[in-house]
PDB file of C-alpha atoms in Angstrom:
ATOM      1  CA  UNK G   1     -26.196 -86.457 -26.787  1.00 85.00           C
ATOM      2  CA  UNK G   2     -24.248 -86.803 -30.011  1.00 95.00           C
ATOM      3  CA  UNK G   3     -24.691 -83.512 -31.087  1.00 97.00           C
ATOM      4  CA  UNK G   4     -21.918 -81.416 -31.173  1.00 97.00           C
ATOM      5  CA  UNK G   5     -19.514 -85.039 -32.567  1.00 96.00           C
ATOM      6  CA  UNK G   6     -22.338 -84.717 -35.302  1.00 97.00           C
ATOM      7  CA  UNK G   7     -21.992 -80.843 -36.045  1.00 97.00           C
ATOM      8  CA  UNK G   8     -18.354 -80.997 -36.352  1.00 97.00           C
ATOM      9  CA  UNK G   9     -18.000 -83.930 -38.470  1.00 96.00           C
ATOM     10  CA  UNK G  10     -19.750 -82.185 -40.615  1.00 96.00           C
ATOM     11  CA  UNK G  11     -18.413 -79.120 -40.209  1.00 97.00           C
ATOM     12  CA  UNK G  12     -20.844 -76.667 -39.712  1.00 97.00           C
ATOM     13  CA  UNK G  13     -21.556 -74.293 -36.591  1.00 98.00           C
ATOM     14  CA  UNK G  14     -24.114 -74.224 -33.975  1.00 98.00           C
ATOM     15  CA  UNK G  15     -25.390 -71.132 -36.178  1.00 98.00           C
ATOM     16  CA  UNK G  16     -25.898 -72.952 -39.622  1.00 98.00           C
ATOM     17  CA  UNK G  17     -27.347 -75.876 -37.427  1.00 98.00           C
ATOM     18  CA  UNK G  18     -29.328 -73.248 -36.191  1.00 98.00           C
ATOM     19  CA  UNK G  19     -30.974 -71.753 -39.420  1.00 98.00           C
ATOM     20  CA  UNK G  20     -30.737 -74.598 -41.319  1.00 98.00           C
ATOM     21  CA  UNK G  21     -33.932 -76.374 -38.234  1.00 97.00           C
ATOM     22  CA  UNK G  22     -34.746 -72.911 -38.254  1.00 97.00           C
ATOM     23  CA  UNK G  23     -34.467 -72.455 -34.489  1.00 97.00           C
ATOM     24  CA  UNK G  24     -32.358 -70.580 -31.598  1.00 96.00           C
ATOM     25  CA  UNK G  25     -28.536 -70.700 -31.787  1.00 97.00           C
ATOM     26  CA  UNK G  26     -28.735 -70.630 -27.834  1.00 97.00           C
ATOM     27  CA  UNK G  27     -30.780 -73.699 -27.758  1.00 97.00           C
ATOM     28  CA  UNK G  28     -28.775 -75.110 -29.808  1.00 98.00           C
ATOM     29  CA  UNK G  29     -25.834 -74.378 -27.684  1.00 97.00           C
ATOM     30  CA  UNK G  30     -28.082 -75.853 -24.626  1.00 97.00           C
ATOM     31  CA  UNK G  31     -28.323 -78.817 -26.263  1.00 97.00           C
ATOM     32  CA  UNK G  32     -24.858 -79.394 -26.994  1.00 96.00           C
ATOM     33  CA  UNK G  33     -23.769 -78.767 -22.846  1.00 95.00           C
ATOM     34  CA  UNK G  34     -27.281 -80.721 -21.796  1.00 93.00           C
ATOM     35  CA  UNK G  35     -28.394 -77.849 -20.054  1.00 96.00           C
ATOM     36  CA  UNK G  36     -31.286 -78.268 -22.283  1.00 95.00           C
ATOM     37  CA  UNK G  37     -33.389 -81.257 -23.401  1.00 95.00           C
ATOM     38  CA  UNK G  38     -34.648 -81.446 -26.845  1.00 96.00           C
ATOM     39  CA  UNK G  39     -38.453 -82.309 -27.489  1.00 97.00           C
ATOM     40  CA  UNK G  40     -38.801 -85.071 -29.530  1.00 96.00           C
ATOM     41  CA  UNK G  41     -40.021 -83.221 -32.436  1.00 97.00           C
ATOM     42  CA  UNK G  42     -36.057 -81.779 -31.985  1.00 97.00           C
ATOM     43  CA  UNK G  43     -34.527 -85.095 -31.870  1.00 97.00           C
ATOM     44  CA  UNK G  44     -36.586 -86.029 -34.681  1.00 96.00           C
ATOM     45  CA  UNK G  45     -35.483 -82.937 -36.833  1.00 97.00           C
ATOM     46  CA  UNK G  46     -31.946 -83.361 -35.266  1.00 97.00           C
ATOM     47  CA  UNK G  47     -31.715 -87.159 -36.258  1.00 96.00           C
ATOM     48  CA  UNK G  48     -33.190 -86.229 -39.970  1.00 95.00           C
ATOM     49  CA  UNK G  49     -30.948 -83.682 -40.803  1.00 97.00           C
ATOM     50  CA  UNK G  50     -28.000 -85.743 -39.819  1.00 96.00           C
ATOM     51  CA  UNK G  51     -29.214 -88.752 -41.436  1.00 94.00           C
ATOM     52  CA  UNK G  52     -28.770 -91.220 -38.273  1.00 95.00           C
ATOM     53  CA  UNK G  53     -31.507 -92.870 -35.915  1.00 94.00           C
ATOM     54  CA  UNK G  54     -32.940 -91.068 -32.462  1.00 95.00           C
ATOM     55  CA  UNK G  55     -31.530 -93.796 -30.575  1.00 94.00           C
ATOM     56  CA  UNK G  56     -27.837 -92.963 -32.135  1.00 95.00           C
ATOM     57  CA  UNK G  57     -28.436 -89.162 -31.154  1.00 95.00           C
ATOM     58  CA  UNK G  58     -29.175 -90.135 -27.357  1.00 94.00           C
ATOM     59  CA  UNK G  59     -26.248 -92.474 -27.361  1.00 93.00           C
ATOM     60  CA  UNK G  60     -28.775 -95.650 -26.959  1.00 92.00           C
ATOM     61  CA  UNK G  61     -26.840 -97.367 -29.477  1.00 91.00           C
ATOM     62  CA  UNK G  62     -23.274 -97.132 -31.355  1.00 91.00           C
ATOM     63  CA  UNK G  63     -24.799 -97.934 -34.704  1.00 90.00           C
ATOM     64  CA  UNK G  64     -25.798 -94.542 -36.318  1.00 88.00           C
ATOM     65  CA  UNK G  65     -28.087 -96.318 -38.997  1.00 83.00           C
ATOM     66  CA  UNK G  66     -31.052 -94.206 -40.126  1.00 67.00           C
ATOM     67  CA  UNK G  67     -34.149 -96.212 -40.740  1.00 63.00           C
ATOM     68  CA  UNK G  68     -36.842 -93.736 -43.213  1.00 58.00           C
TER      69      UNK G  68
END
């Protein structure tokens, strides 16, 4: 997952990430190794807050375009 090349472009740590979805700082952590998987009410709130598609957060596709 595109995660953690996400966070960082933007700047912001796992924390922020964190309270800004208003969940675990571990599980975010998970996420980034893949230790975890994210439930697709996650991905959803993962691919909103950094404005690209699901498909570009799994690495399904190259182009990041976010479809609302």
């Amino acid at each position: 997952m595109r995660l953690k090349e996400l966070r960082r472009k933007r700047g912001i740590t796992q924390q922020r990430l964190a309270i800004d979805l208003n969940m675990n700082q571990n599980s975010v952590s998970r996420y980034e190794s893949e230790t975890r998987e994210a439930d697709y009410k996650t991905l959803i709130a993962l691919a909103d807050y950094f404005h690209v598609s699901v498909d570009y957060l799994l690495e399904r596709t190259d182009d990041p375009r976010y479809y609302p």
